[in-house]
JSON list of C-alpha atoms in Angstrom, two decimals:
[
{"chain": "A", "resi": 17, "resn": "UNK", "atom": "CA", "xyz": [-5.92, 17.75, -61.98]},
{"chain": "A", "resi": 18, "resn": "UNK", "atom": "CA", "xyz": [-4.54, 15.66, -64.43]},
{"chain": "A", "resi": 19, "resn": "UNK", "atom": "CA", "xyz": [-4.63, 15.96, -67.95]},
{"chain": "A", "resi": 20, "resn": "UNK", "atom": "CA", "xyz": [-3.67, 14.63, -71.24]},
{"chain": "A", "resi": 21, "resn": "UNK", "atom": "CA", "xyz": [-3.78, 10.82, -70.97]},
{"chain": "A", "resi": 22, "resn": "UNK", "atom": "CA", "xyz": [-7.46, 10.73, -72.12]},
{"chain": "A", "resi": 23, "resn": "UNK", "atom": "CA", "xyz": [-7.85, 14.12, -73.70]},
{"chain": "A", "resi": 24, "resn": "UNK", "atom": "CA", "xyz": [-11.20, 13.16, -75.20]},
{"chain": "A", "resi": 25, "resn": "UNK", "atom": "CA", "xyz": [-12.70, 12.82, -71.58]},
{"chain": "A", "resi": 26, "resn": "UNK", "atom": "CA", "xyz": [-10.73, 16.29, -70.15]},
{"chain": "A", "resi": 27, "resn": "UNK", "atom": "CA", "xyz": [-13.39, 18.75, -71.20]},
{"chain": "A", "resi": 28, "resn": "UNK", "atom": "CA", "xyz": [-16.13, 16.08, -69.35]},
{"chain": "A", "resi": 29, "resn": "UNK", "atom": "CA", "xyz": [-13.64, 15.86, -65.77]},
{"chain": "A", "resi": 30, "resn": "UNK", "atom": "CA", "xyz": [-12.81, 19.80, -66.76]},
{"chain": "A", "resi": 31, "resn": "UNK", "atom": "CA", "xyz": [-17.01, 20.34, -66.53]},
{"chain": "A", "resi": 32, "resn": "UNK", "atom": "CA", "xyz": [-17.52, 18.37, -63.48]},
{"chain": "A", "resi": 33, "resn": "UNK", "atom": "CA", "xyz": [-14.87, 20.01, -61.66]},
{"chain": "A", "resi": 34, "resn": "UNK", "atom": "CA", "xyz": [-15.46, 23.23, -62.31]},
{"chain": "A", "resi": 35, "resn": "UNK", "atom": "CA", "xyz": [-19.06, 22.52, -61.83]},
{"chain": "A", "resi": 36, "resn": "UNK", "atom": "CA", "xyz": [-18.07, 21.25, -58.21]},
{"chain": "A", "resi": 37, "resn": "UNK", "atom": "CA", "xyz": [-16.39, 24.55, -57.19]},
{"chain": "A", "resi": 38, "resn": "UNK", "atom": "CA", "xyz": [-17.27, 28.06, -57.47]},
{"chain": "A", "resi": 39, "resn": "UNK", "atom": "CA", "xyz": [-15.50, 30.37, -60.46]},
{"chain": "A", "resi": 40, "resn": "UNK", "atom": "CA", "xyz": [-13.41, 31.87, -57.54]},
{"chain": "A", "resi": 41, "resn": "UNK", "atom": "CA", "xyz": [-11.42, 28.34, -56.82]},
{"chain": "A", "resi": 42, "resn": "UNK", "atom": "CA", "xyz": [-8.43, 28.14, -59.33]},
{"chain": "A", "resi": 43, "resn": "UNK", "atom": "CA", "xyz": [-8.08, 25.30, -61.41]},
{"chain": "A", "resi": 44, "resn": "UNK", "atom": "CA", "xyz": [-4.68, 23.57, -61.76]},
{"chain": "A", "resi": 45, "resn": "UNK", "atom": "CA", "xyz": [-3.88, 21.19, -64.75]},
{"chain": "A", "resi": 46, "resn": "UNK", "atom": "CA", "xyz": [-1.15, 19.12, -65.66]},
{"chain": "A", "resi": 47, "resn": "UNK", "atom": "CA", "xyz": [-0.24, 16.73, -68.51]},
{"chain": "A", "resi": 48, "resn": "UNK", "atom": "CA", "xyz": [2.80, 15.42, -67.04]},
{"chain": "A", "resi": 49, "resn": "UNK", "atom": "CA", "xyz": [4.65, 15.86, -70.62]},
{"chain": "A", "resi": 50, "resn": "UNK", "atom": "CA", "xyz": [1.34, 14.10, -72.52]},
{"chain": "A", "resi": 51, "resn": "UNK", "atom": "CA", "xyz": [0.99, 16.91, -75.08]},
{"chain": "A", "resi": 52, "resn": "UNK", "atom": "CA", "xyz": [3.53, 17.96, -78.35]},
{"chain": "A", "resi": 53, "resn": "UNK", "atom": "CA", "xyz": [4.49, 21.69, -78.26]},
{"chain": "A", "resi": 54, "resn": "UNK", "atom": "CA", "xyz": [1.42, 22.11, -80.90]},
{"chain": "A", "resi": 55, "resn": "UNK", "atom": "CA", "xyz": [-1.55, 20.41, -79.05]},
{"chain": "A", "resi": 56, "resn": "UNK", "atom": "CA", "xyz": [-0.51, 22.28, -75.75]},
{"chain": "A", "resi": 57, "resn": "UNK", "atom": "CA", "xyz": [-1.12, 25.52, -77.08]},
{"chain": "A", "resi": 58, "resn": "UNK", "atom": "CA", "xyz": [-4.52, 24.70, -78.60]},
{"chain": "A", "resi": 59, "resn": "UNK", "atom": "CA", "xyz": [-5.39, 22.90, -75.26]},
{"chain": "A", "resi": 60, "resn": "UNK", "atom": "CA", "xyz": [-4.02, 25.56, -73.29]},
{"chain": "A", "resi": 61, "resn": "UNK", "atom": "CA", "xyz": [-6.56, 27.97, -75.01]},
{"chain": "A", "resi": 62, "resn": "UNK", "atom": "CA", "xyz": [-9.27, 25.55, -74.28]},
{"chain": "A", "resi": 63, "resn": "UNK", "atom": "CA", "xyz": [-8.42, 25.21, -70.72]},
{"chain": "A", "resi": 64, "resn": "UNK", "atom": "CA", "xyz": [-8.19, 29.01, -70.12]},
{"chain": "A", "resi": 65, "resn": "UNK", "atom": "CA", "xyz": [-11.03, 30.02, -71.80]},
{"chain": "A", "resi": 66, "resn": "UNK", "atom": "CA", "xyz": [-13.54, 27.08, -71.18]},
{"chain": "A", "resi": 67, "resn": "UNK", "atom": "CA", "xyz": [-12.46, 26.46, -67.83]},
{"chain": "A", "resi": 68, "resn": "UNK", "atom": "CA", "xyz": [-10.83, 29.58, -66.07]},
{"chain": "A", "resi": 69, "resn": "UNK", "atom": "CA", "xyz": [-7.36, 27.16, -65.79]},
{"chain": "A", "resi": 70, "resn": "UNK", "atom": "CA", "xyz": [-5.05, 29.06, -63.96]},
{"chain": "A", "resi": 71, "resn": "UNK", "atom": "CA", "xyz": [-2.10, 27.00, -64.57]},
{"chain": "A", "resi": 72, "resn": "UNK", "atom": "CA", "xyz": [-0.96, 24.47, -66.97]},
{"chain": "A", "resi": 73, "resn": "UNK", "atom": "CA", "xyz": [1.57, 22.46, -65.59]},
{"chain": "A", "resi": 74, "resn": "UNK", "atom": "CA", "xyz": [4.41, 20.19, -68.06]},
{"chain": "A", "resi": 75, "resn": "UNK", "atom": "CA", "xyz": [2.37, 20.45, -71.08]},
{"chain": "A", "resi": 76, "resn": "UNK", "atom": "CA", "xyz": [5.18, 19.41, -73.01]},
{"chain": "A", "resi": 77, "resn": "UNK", "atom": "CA", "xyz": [7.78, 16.46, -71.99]},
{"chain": "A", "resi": 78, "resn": "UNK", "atom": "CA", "xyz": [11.03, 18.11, -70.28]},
{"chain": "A", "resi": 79, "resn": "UNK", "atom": "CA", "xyz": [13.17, 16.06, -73.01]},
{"chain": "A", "resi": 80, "resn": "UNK", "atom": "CA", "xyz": [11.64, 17.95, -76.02]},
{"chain": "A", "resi": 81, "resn": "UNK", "atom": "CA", "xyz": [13.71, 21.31, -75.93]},
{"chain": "A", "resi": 82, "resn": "UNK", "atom": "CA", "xyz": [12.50, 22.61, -78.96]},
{"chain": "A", "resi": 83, "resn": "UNK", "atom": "CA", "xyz": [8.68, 22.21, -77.61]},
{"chain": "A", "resi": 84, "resn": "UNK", "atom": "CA", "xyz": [9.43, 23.73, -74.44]},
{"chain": "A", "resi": 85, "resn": "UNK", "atom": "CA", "xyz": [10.89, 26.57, -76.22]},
{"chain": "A", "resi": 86, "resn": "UNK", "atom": "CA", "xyz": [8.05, 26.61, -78.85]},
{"chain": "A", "resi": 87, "resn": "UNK", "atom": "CA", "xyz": [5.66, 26.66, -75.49]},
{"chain": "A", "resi": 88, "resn": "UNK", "atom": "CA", "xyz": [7.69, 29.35, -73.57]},
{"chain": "A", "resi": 89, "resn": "UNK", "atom": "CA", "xyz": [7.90, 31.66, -76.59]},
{"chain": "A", "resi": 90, "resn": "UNK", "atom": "CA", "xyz": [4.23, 31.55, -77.53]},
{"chain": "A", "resi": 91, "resn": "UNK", "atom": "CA", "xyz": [3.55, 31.35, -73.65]},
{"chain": "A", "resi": 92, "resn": "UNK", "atom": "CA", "xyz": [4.80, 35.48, -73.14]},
{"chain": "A", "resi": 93, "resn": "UNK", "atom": "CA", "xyz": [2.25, 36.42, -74.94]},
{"chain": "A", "resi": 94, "resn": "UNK", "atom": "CA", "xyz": [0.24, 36.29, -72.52]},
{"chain": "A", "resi": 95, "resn": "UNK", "atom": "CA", "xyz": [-3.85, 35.65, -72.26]},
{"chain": "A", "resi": 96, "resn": "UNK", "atom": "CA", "xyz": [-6.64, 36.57, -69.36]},
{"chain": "A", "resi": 97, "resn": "UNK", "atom": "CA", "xyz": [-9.76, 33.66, -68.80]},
{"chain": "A", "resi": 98, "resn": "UNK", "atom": "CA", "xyz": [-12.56, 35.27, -68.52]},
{"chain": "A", "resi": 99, "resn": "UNK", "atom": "CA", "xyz": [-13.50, 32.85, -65.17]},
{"chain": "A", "resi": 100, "resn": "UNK", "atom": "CA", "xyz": [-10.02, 33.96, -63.42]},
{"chain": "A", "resi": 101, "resn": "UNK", "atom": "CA", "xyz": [-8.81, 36.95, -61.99]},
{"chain": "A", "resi": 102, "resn": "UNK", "atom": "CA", "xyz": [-5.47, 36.68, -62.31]},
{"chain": "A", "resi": 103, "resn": "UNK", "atom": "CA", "xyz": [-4.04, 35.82, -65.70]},
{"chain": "A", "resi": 104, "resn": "UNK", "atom": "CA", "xyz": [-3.61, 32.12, -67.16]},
{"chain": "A", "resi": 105, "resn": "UNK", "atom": "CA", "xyz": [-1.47, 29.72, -69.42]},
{"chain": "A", "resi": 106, "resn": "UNK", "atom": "CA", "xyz": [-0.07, 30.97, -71.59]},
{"chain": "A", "resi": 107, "resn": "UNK", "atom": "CA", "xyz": [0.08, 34.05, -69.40]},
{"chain": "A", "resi": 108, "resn": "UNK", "atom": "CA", "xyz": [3.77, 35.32, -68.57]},
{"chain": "A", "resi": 109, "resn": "UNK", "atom": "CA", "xyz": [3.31, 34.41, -64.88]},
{"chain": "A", "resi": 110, "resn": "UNK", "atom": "CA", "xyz": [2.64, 30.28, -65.33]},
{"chain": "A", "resi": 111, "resn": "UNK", "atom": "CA", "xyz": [4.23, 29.89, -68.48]},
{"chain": "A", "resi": 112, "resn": "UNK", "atom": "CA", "xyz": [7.73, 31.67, -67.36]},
{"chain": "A", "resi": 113, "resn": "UNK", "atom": "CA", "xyz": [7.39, 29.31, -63.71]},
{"chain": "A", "resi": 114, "resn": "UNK", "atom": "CA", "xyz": [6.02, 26.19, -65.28]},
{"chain": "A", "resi": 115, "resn": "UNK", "atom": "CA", "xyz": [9.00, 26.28, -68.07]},
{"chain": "A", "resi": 116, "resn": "UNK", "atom": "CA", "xyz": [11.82, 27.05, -65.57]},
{"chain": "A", "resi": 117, "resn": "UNK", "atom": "CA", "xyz": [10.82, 24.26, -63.41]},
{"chain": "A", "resi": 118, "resn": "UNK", "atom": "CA", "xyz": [10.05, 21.78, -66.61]},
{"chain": "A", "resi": 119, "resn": "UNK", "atom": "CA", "xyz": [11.48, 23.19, -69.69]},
{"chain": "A", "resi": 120, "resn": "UNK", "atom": "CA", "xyz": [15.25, 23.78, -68.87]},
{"chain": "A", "resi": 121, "resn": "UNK", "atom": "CA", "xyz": [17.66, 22.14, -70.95]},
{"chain": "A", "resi": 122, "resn": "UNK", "atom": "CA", "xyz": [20.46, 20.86, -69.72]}
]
């Protein structure tokens, strides 16, 4: 689902969504790049824990190094939503994939 253009209507979309599918369907956002290093890591909280988000994809824009490595650093640390069973963003698993596939510098 996408995320981050209108982030004062996500946690609305985020309710209905979730609302349409059980708590054992994983749900996948992505901001295409919408978010600084800063707001993705508060949102990516807010999806994990509000929402059971399993994976957060491009939080940050692939140009902006030092928020990718901001995001990958803080990402290792790891967190578990409460709504899924395996672990989320910024969980080692989806932060590692999602920032090898978007957050590579050249």
């Amino acid at each position: 689902m996408k995320v981050g253009r209108e982030p004062e209507r996500d946690p609305e979309r985020l309710d209905a969504a979730r609302s349409a599918v059980n708590d054992d369907v994983e749900l996948f956002v992505d901001a295409n790049g919408a978010f600084t290093a800063k707001t993705a890591l508060a949102w990516a909280e807010r999806f994990a824990l509000g929402w059971g988000v399993s994976w957060f994809e491009e939080p940050v824009s692939s140009a902006d190094f030092a928020g990718c490595g901001s995001y990958t650093s803080r990402g290792r640390q790891g967190s578990r939503s409460p709504r899924a069973s395996t672990p989320t963003w910024p969980a080692t698993s989806a932060t590692s994939s999602a920032a090898s596939t978007f957050c590579r510098p050249t």
